[in-house]
Amino acid sequence: MRKLLKYDIKQNANTVLGLAAILVIVQGLLSITGNLRHWDAETIFGLTTVLYFTAAIIMVVQSCKTFAYNIKAYHRRLLPLHPVWTILSSLVFSWLVALIIAVIVVVHAAIYFRIAQVPINIIQIETNGLQNTLFVILTIIWVYTLLVLTVFMAIAIGASVSIRGKAGTWVGIISFFVIQNGLSWVESLIFRDTNSTFANFGIIHIGMAEENGAVASESVNLLPLGPFLLEVVVAALMFYAITYLLKKRIEI
């Protein structure tokens, strides 16, 4: 898998590093311009969030394009490797891409708060100790991983159908929305009345600052146990299904 991962990194290095460099430059210009012109903290925060969200989407798309290329590439299919390694290498690559964005966000926030000394109190997140902070990070990682696996599943379904042209792409897109909405529907149907804090790994408090200085907060459960276990089962089934499609259905 390491060789496959190295190839994926080498193949996408220019694109990923180029996008990261552009993101750093644009965010730097935004922070400097916003502070020199005395923009509201809300405006700077909103534009910064939009830029990071856009960059994250582009990075995810790049990771998924890499997976789509790998499962159809003639030289990759000839390698005497189990399809599991193709899936894992693409998944690890998507994690590395997300890590790059996360590092940029952390460094940017640290530098901005130290130099500008302007606290952004639009959203206040309170966690009870280190444990819940770790659960926040794990929740983000899990949601991201499940999203990427769902996209991989949709790509594999689209590539496995015997329809030529762009029809297979549309089948994959429809499959993605069916899986996403189907999983959400099943979770709401099964765990609709589950409100016990015993069934949750952690709780954070999110508050929105208002004009009068008050903060309206609410508790948000992290990784509810029931839905989390269901998602783990679904992720395992998708992983198995992708492996099966790579072995049996997808043509070079």
PDB file of C-alpha atoms in Angstrom:
ATOM      1  CA  MET A   1       0.000   0.000   0.000  1.00  0.00           C
ATOM      2  CA  ARG A   2       2.891   2.357   0.691  1.00  0.00           C
ATOM      3  CA  LYS A   3       3.973   2.215  -2.947  1.00  0.00           C
ATOM      4  CA  LEU A   4       0.428   2.917  -4.102  1.00  0.00           C
ATOM      5  CA  LEU A   5       0.182   5.819  -1.669  1.00  0.00           C
ATOM      6  CA  LYS A   6       3.532   7.225  -2.789  1.00  0.00           C
ATOM      7  CA  TYR A   7       2.350   7.062  -6.391  1.00  0.00           C
ATOM      8  CA  ASP A   8      -0.894   8.870  -5.510  1.00  0.00           C
ATOM      9  CA  ILE A   9       1.037  11.563  -3.647  1.00  0.00           C
ATOM     10  CA  LYS A  10       3.493  12.005  -6.507  1.00  0.00           C
ATOM     11  CA  GLN A  11       0.680  12.115  -9.037  1.00  0.00           C
ATOM     12  CA  ASN A  12      -1.231  14.825  -7.159  1.00  0.00           C
ATOM     13  CA  ALA A  13       1.634  16.714  -5.498  1.00  0.00           C
ATOM     14  CA  ASN A  14       1.566  19.707  -7.843  1.00  0.00           C
ATOM     15  CA  THR A  15      -2.209  20.113  -7.616  1.00  0.00           C
ATOM     16  CA  VAL A  16      -2.423  19.744  -3.835  1.00  0.00           C
ATOM     17  CA  LEU A  17       0.600  21.905  -3.036  1.00  0.00           C
ATOM     18  CA  GLY A  18      -0.487  24.512  -5.565  1.00  0.00           C
ATOM     19  CA  LEU A  19      -3.944  24.747  -4.038  1.00  0.00           C
ATOM     20  CA  ALA A  20      -2.458  24.898  -0.534  1.00  0.00           C
ATOM     21  CA  ALA A  21      -0.131  27.721  -1.581  1.00  0.00           C
ATOM     22  CA  ILE A  22      -2.986  29.671  -3.170  1.00  0.00           C
ATOM     23  CA  LEU A  23      -5.091  29.138  -0.050  1.00  0.00           C
ATOM     24  CA  VAL A  24      -2.329  30.434   2.233  1.00  0.00           C
ATOM     25  CA  ILE A  25      -1.753  33.509   0.053  1.00  0.00           C
ATOM     26  CA  VAL A  26      -5.449  34.366  -0.289  1.00  0.00           C
ATOM     27  CA  GLN A  27      -6.137  33.852   3.418  1.00  0.00           C
ATOM     28  CA  GLY A  28      -3.122  35.974   4.318  1.00  0.00           C
ATOM     29  CA  LEU A  29      -4.262  38.780   2.037  1.00  0.00           C
ATOM     30  CA  LEU A  30      -7.781  38.541   3.441  1.00  0.00           C
ATOM     31  CA  SER A  31      -6.595  38.762   7.052  1.00  0.00           C
ATOM     32  CA  ILE A  32      -4.207  41.654   6.352  1.00  0.00           C
ATOM     33  CA  THR A  33      -6.694  43.599   4.231  1.00  0.00           C
ATOM     34  CA  GLY A  34      -9.524  43.037   6.678  1.00  0.00           C
ATOM     35  CA  ASN A  35      -7.532  44.327   9.640  1.00  0.00           C
ATOM     36  CA  LEU A  36      -6.012  47.295   7.789  1.00  0.00           C
ATOM     37  CA  ARG A  37      -9.452  48.391   6.594  1.00  0.00           C
ATOM     38  CA  HIS A  38     -11.063  47.620   9.951  1.00  0.00           C
ATOM     39  CA  TRP A  39     -13.576  45.108   8.655  1.00  0.00           C
ATOM     40  CA  ASP A  40     -15.937  43.519  11.133  1.00  0.00           C
ATOM     41  CA  ALA A  41     -14.718  40.292  12.699  1.00  0.00           C
ATOM     42  CA  GLU A  42     -17.899  38.623  11.440  1.00  0.00           C
ATOM     43  CA  THR A  43     -17.059  39.559   7.844  1.00  0.00           C
ATOM     44  CA  ILE A  44     -13.499  38.274   8.073  1.00  0.00           C
ATOM     45  CA  PHE A  45     -14.646  35.088   9.784  1.00  0.00           C
ATOM     46  CA  GLY A  46     -17.365  34.480   7.184  1.00  0.00           C
ATOM     47  CA  LEU A  47     -15.077  34.981   4.186  1.00  0.00           C
ATOM     48  CA  THR A  48     -12.366  32.860   5.796  1.00  0.00           C
ATOM     49  CA  THR A  49     -14.829  30.040   6.410  1.00  0.00           C
ATOM     50  CA  VAL A  50     -16.081  30.164   2.823  1.00  0.00           C
ATOM     51  CA  LEU A  51     -12.529  29.970   1.474  1.00  0.00           C
ATOM     52  CA  TYR A  52     -11.612  27.028   3.682  1.00  0.00           C
ATOM     53  CA  PHE A  53     -14.852  25.240   2.864  1.00  0.00           C
ATOM     54  CA  THR A  54     -14.258  25.729  -0.867  1.00  0.00           C
ATOM     55  CA  ALA A  55     -10.678  24.479  -0.588  1.00  0.00           C
ATOM     56  CA  ALA A  56     -11.847  21.430   1.380  1.00  0.00           C
ATOM     57  CA  ILE A  57     -14.400  20.567  -1.309  1.00  0.00           C
ATOM     58  CA  ILE A  58     -11.761  20.869  -4.036  1.00  0.00           C
ATOM     59  CA  MET A  59      -9.391  18.639  -2.058  1.00  0.00           C
ATOM     60  CA  VAL A  60     -12.085  15.989  -1.533  1.00  0.00           C
ATOM     61  CA  VAL A  61     -12.954  16.072  -5.227  1.00  0.00           C
ATOM     62  CA  GLN A  62      -9.274  15.627  -6.077  1.00  0.00           C
ATOM     63  CA  SER A  63      -9.031  12.609  -3.764  1.00  0.00           C
ATOM     64  CA  CYS A  64     -12.128  11.051  -5.310  1.00  0.00           C
ATOM     65  CA  LYS A  65     -10.843  11.714  -8.829  1.00  0.00           C
ATOM     66  CA  THR A  66      -7.655   9.899  -7.858  1.00  0.00           C
ATOM     67  CA  PHE A  67      -9.680   6.890  -6.699  1.00  0.00           C
ATOM     68  CA  ALA A  68     -11.770   6.939  -9.887  1.00  0.00           C
ATOM     69  CA  TYR A  69      -8.596   7.008 -11.979  1.00  0.00           C
ATOM     70  CA  ASN A  70      -6.948   4.217  -9.996  1.00  0.00           C
ATOM     71  CA  ILE A  71      -9.810   1.741 -10.344  1.00  0.00           C
ATOM     72  CA  LYS A  72      -9.843   2.162 -14.126  1.00  0.00           C
ATOM     73  CA  ALA A  73      -6.116   2.571 -14.825  1.00  0.00           C
ATOM     74  CA  TYR A  74      -4.743  -0.371 -16.792  1.00  0.00           C
ATOM     75  CA  HIS A  75      -1.338  -0.408 -15.082  1.00  0.00           C
ATOM     76  CA  ARG A  76      -2.922  -0.321 -11.608  1.00  0.00           C
ATOM     77  CA  ARG A  77      -5.287  -3.185 -12.355  1.00  0.00           C
ATOM     78  CA  LEU A  78      -2.414  -5.369 -13.542  1.00  0.00           C
ATOM     79  CA  LEU A  79      -0.635  -5.154 -10.188  1.00  0.00           C
ATOM     80  CA  PRO A  80      -0.893  -8.400  -8.165  1.00  0.00           C
ATOM     81  CA  LEU A  81      -2.553  -6.628  -5.244  1.00  0.00           C
ATOM     82  CA  HIS A  82      -5.859  -7.135  -3.500  1.00  0.00           C
ATOM     83  CA  PRO A  83      -8.394  -4.369  -4.258  1.00  0.00           C
ATOM     84  CA  VAL A  84      -8.453  -3.562  -0.541  1.00  0.00           C
ATOM     85  CA  TRP A  85      -5.078  -1.842  -0.894  1.00  0.00           C
ATOM     86  CA  THR A  86      -6.371   0.352  -3.706  1.00  0.00           C
ATOM     87  CA  ILE A  87      -9.224   1.499  -1.471  1.00  0.00           C
ATOM     88  CA  LEU A  88      -6.989   2.025   1.557  1.00  0.00           C
ATOM     89  CA  SER A  89      -4.347   3.971  -0.370  1.00  0.00           C
ATOM     90  CA  SER A  90      -6.979   6.355  -1.746  1.00  0.00           C
ATOM     91  CA  LEU A  91      -8.572   6.680   1.694  1.00  0.00           C
ATOM     92  CA  VAL A  92      -5.252   7.448   3.392  1.00  0.00           C
ATOM     93  CA  PHE A  93      -4.495   9.977   0.650  1.00  0.00           C
ATOM     94  CA  SER A  94      -7.801  11.710   1.387  1.00  0.00           C
ATOM     95  CA  TRP A  95      -6.819  11.846   5.076  1.00  0.00           C
ATOM     96  CA  LEU A  96      -3.464  13.413   4.201  1.00  0.00           C
ATOM     97  CA  VAL A  97      -5.186  16.011   2.045  1.00  0.00           C
ATOM     98  CA  ALA A  98      -7.575  16.836   4.893  1.00  0.00           C
ATOM     99  CA  LEU A  99      -4.625  17.043   7.283  1.00  0.00           C
ATOM    100  CA  ILE A 100      -3.005  19.693   5.082  1.00  0.00           C
ATOM    101  CA  ILE A 101      -6.148  21.829   5.291  1.00  0.00           C
ATOM    102  CA  ALA A 102      -6.362  21.283   9.058  1.00  0.00           C
ATOM    103  CA  VAL A 103      -2.731  22.333   9.588  1.00  0.00           C
ATOM    104  CA  ILE A 104      -3.271  25.498   7.544  1.00  0.00           C
ATOM    105  CA  VAL A 105      -6.382  26.318   9.592  1.00  0.00           C
ATOM    106  CA  VAL A 106      -4.605  25.823  12.934  1.00  0.00           C
ATOM    107  CA  VAL A 107      -1.515  27.816  11.937  1.00  0.00           C
ATOM    108  CA  HIS A 108      -3.646  30.579  10.428  1.00  0.00           C
ATOM    109  CA  ALA A 109      -5.795  30.846  13.562  1.00  0.00           C
ATOM    110  CA  ALA A 110      -2.774  30.884  15.880  1.00  0.00           C
ATOM    111  CA  ILE A 111      -0.990  33.602  13.894  1.00  0.00           C
ATOM    112  CA  TYR A 112      -4.128  35.691  13.411  1.00  0.00           C
ATOM    113  CA  PHE A 113      -5.147  35.710  17.062  1.00  0.00           C
ATOM    114  CA  ARG A 114      -1.593  36.483  18.177  1.00  0.00           C
ATOM    115  CA  ILE A 115      -0.978  39.335  15.727  1.00  0.00           C
ATOM    116  CA  ALA A 116      -4.447  40.825  15.265  1.00  0.00           C
ATOM    117  CA  GLN A 117      -5.534  40.209  18.862  1.00  0.00           C
ATOM    118  CA  VAL A 118      -9.162  40.293  17.784  1.00  0.00           C
ATOM    119  CA  PRO A 119     -11.185  37.442  19.285  1.00  0.00           C
ATOM    120  CA  ILE A 120     -13.933  36.074  17.090  1.00  0.00           C
ATOM    121  CA  ASN A 121     -16.865  35.366  19.387  1.00  0.00           C
ATOM    122  CA  ILE A 122     -19.503  34.675  16.770  1.00  0.00           C
ATOM    123  CA  ILE A 123     -19.481  31.000  17.664  1.00  0.00           C
ATOM    124  CA  GLN A 124     -18.424  29.844  21.092  1.00  0.00           C
ATOM    125  CA  ILE A 125     -17.723  26.142  21.575  1.00  0.00           C
ATOM    126  CA  GLU A 126     -17.328  24.851  25.098  1.00  0.00           C
ATOM    127  CA  THR A 127     -16.044  21.344  25.745  1.00  0.00           C
ATOM    128  CA  ASN A 128     -15.921  19.674  29.116  1.00  0.00           C
ATOM    129  CA  GLY A 129     -12.309  18.606  29.394  1.00  0.00           C
ATOM    130  CA  LEU A 130      -9.797  16.975  27.101  1.00  0.00           C
ATOM    131  CA  GLN A 131     -11.971  13.918  26.539  1.00  0.00           C
ATOM    132  CA  ASN A 132     -14.750  15.825  24.793  1.00  0.00           C
ATOM    133  CA  THR A 133     -12.197  17.796  22.777  1.00  0.00           C
ATOM    134  CA  LEU A 134     -10.801  14.524  21.483  1.00  0.00           C
ATOM    135  CA  PHE A 135     -14.326  13.366  20.697  1.00  0.00           C
ATOM    136  CA  VAL A 136     -14.877  16.522  18.638  1.00  0.00           C
ATOM    137  CA  ILE A 137     -11.793  15.681  16.575  1.00  0.00           C
ATOM    138  CA  LEU A 138     -12.783  12.019  16.256  1.00  0.00           C
ATOM    139  CA  THR A 139     -16.301  13.005  15.206  1.00  0.00           C
ATOM    140  CA  ILE A 140     -14.955  15.221  12.424  1.00  0.00           C
ATOM    141  CA  ILE A 141     -12.596  12.468  11.259  1.00  0.00           C
ATOM    142  CA  TRP A 142     -15.366   9.875  11.280  1.00  0.00           C
ATOM    143  CA  VAL A 143     -17.879  12.055   9.410  1.00  0.00           C
ATOM    144  CA  TYR A 144     -15.225  12.880   6.815  1.00  0.00           C
ATOM    145  CA  THR A 145     -14.213   9.218   6.429  1.00  0.00           C
ATOM    146  CA  LEU A 146     -17.821   8.100   6.028  1.00  0.00           C
ATOM    147  CA  LEU A 147     -18.394  10.799   3.401  1.00  0.00           C
ATOM    148  CA  VAL A 148     -15.313   9.749   1.426  1.00  0.00           C
ATOM    149  CA  LEU A 149     -16.291   6.064   1.597  1.00  0.00           C
ATOM    150  CA  THR A 150     -19.771   6.943   0.355  1.00  0.00           C
ATOM    151  CA  VAL A 151     -18.289   8.808  -2.604  1.00  0.00           C
ATOM    152  CA  PHE A 152     -15.955   5.868  -3.311  1.00  0.00           C
ATOM    153  CA  MET A 153     -18.965   3.544  -3.245  1.00  0.00           C
ATOM    154  CA  ALA A 154     -20.861   5.754  -5.679  1.00  0.00           C
ATOM    155  CA  ILE A 155     -17.840   5.908  -7.995  1.00  0.00           C
ATOM    156  CA  ALA A 156     -17.483   2.120  -7.911  1.00  0.00           C
ATOM    157  CA  ILE A 157     -21.182   1.641  -8.679  1.00  0.00           C
ATOM    158  CA  GLY A 158     -21.020   4.109 -11.550  1.00  0.00           C
ATOM    159  CA  ALA A 159     -17.917   2.414 -12.976  1.00  0.00           C
ATOM    160  CA  SER A 160     -19.400  -1.077 -12.663  1.00  0.00           C
ATOM    161  CA  VAL A 161     -22.605  -0.578 -14.623  1.00  0.00           C
ATOM    162  CA  SER A 162     -22.601  -1.830 -18.187  1.00  0.00           C
ATOM    163  CA  ILE A 163     -23.816   1.518 -19.544  1.00  0.00           C
ATOM    164  CA  ARG A 164     -21.330   3.421 -21.654  1.00  0.00           C
ATOM    165  CA  GLY A 165     -20.856   7.151 -21.786  1.00  0.00           C
ATOM    166  CA  LYS A 166     -21.969   9.566 -19.085  1.00  0.00           C
ATOM    167  CA  ALA A 167     -24.868   7.400 -17.934  1.00  0.00           C
ATOM    168  CA  GLY A 168     -22.591   5.565 -15.519  1.00  0.00           C
ATOM    169  CA  THR A 169     -21.632   8.902 -13.958  1.00  0.00           C
ATOM    170  CA  TRP A 170     -25.272   9.744 -13.347  1.00  0.00           C
ATOM    171  CA  VAL A 171     -25.842   6.309 -11.836  1.00  0.00           C
ATOM    172  CA  GLY A 172     -22.984   7.028  -9.423  1.00  0.00           C
ATOM    173  CA  ILE A 173     -24.380  10.454  -8.498  1.00  0.00           C
ATOM    174  CA  ILE A 174     -27.827   9.001  -7.850  1.00  0.00           C
ATOM    175  CA  SER A 175     -26.257   6.206  -5.796  1.00  0.00           C
ATOM    176  CA  PHE A 176     -24.465   8.744  -3.602  1.00  0.00           C
ATOM    177  CA  PHE A 177     -27.655  10.609  -2.734  1.00  0.00           C
ATOM    178  CA  VAL A 178     -29.573   7.366  -2.207  1.00  0.00           C
ATOM    179  CA  ILE A 179     -26.951   6.096   0.264  1.00  0.00           C
ATOM    180  CA  GLN A 180     -26.682   9.417   2.098  1.00  0.00           C
ATOM    181  CA  ASN A 181     -30.412  10.029   2.392  1.00  0.00           C
ATOM    182  CA  GLY A 182     -31.158   6.369   3.048  1.00  0.00           C
ATOM    183  CA  LEU A 183     -28.704   6.241   5.951  1.00  0.00           C
ATOM    184  CA  SER A 184     -30.095   9.468   7.428  1.00  0.00           C
ATOM    185  CA  TRP A 185     -33.648   8.146   7.100  1.00  0.00           C
ATOM    186  CA  VAL A 186     -32.812   4.841   8.793  1.00  0.00           C
ATOM    187  CA  GLU A 187     -30.995   6.642  11.624  1.00  0.00           C
ATOM    188  CA  SER A 188     -33.931   8.981  12.235  1.00  0.00           C
ATOM    189  CA  LEU A 189     -36.365   6.057  12.073  1.00  0.00           C
ATOM    190  CA  ILE A 190     -34.495   3.796  14.494  1.00  0.00           C
ATOM    191  CA  PHE A 191     -32.996   6.328  16.899  1.00  0.00           C
ATOM    192  CA  ARG A 192     -35.680   9.014  16.801  1.00  0.00           C
ATOM    193  CA  ASP A 193     -36.570   8.634  20.490  1.00  0.00           C
ATOM    194  CA  THR A 194     -33.041   8.050  21.808  1.00  0.00           C
ATOM    195  CA  ASN A 195     -32.259  11.056  24.013  1.00  0.00           C
ATOM    196  CA  SER A 196     -30.332   9.401  26.844  1.00  0.00           C
ATOM    197  CA  THR A 197     -26.891  10.849  27.508  1.00  0.00           C
ATOM    198  CA  PHE A 198     -25.756   7.292  28.259  1.00  0.00           C
ATOM    199  CA  ALA A 199     -25.947   6.563  24.536  1.00  0.00           C
ATOM    200  CA  ASN A 200     -23.518   9.372  23.653  1.00  0.00           C
ATOM    201  CA  PHE A 201     -19.738   9.485  23.789  1.00  0.00           C
ATOM    202  CA  GLY A 202     -19.559  13.181  24.706  1.00  0.00           C
ATOM    203  CA  ILE A 203     -21.342  16.524  24.809  1.00  0.00           C
ATOM    204  CA  ILE A 204     -20.273  20.024  23.764  1.00  0.00           C
ATOM    205  CA  HIS A 205     -22.039  23.355  24.201  1.00  0.00           C
ATOM    206  CA  ILE A 206     -22.295  25.632  21.161  1.00  0.00           C
ATOM    207  CA  GLY A 207     -23.328  29.254  21.625  1.00  0.00           C
ATOM    208  CA  MET A 208     -24.157  32.066  19.218  1.00  0.00           C
ATOM    209  CA  ALA A 209     -23.212  35.554  20.368  1.00  0.00           C
ATOM    210  CA  GLU A 210     -26.051  38.055  20.085  1.00  0.00           C
ATOM    211  CA  GLU A 211     -26.025  41.827  19.711  1.00  0.00           C
ATOM    212  CA  ASN A 212     -26.765  42.472  23.397  1.00  0.00           C
ATOM    213  CA  GLY A 213     -23.749  40.400  24.411  1.00  0.00           C
ATOM    214  CA  ALA A 214     -25.766  37.414  25.568  1.00  0.00           C
ATOM    215  CA  VAL A 215     -24.931  33.940  24.358  1.00  0.00           C
ATOM    216  CA  ALA A 216     -27.676  31.503  23.408  1.00  0.00           C
ATOM    217  CA  SER A 217     -26.214  28.033  23.800  1.00  0.00           C
ATOM    218  CA  GLU A 218     -27.390  24.478  23.334  1.00  0.00           C
ATOM    219  CA  SER A 219     -25.904  21.071  24.021  1.00  0.00           C
ATOM    220  CA  VAL A 220     -24.842  18.923  21.085  1.00  0.00           C
ATOM    221  CA  ASN A 221     -24.236  15.206  21.447  1.00  0.00           C
ATOM    222  CA  LEU A 222     -21.027  13.808  20.018  1.00  0.00           C
ATOM    223  CA  LEU A 223     -21.028  10.427  18.302  1.00  0.00           C
ATOM    224  CA  PRO A 224     -24.354   9.043  19.548  1.00  0.00           C
ATOM    225  CA  LEU A 225     -23.672   5.371  20.204  1.00  0.00           C
ATOM    226  CA  GLY A 226     -26.581   3.914  18.240  1.00  0.00           C
ATOM    227  CA  PRO A 227     -26.140   5.907  15.011  1.00  0.00           C
ATOM    228  CA  PHE A 228     -22.361   5.513  15.270  1.00  0.00           C
ATOM    229  CA  LEU A 229     -22.596   1.705  15.409  1.00  0.00           C
ATOM    230  CA  LEU A 230     -25.037   1.739  12.498  1.00  0.00           C
ATOM    231  CA  GLU A 231     -22.656   3.904  10.476  1.00  0.00           C
ATOM    232  CA  VAL A 232     -19.773   1.542  11.282  1.00  0.00           C
ATOM    233  CA  VAL A 233     -21.806  -1.384   9.919  1.00  0.00           C
ATOM    234  CA  VAL A 234     -22.756   0.593   6.806  1.00  0.00           C
ATOM    235  CA  ALA A 235     -19.126   1.656   6.271  1.00  0.00           C
ATOM    236  CA  ALA A 236     -17.970  -1.972   6.551  1.00  0.00           C
ATOM    237  CA  LEU A 237     -20.635  -3.076   4.066  1.00  0.00           C
ATOM    238  CA  MET A 238     -19.636  -0.323   1.640  1.00  0.00           C
ATOM    239  CA  PHE A 239     -15.975  -1.287   1.973  1.00  0.00           C
ATOM    240  CA  TYR A 240     -16.840  -4.912   1.191  1.00  0.00           C
ATOM    241  CA  ALA A 241     -19.076  -3.891  -1.717  1.00  0.00           C
ATOM    242  CA  ILE A 242     -16.373  -1.685  -3.233  1.00  0.00           C
ATOM    243  CA  THR A 243     -13.883  -4.554  -2.959  1.00  0.00           C
ATOM    244  CA  TYR A 244     -16.337  -6.904  -4.665  1.00  0.00           C
ATOM    245  CA  LEU A 245     -17.028  -4.454  -7.481  1.00  0.00           C
ATOM    246  CA  LEU A 246     -13.316  -3.898  -8.069  1.00  0.00           C
ATOM    247  CA  LYS A 247     -12.730  -7.651  -8.307  1.00  0.00           C
ATOM    248  CA  LYS A 248     -15.768  -8.751 -10.275  1.00  0.00           C
ATOM    249  CA  ARG A 249     -17.579  -5.972 -12.052  1.00  0.00           C
ATOM    250  CA  ILE A 250     -15.387  -3.068 -13.119  1.00  0.00           C
ATOM    251  CA  GLU A 251     -13.817  -3.443 -16.541  1.00  0.00           C
ATOM    252  CA  ILE A 252     -10.490  -1.926 -17.509  1.00  0.00           C
TER     253      ILE A 252
END
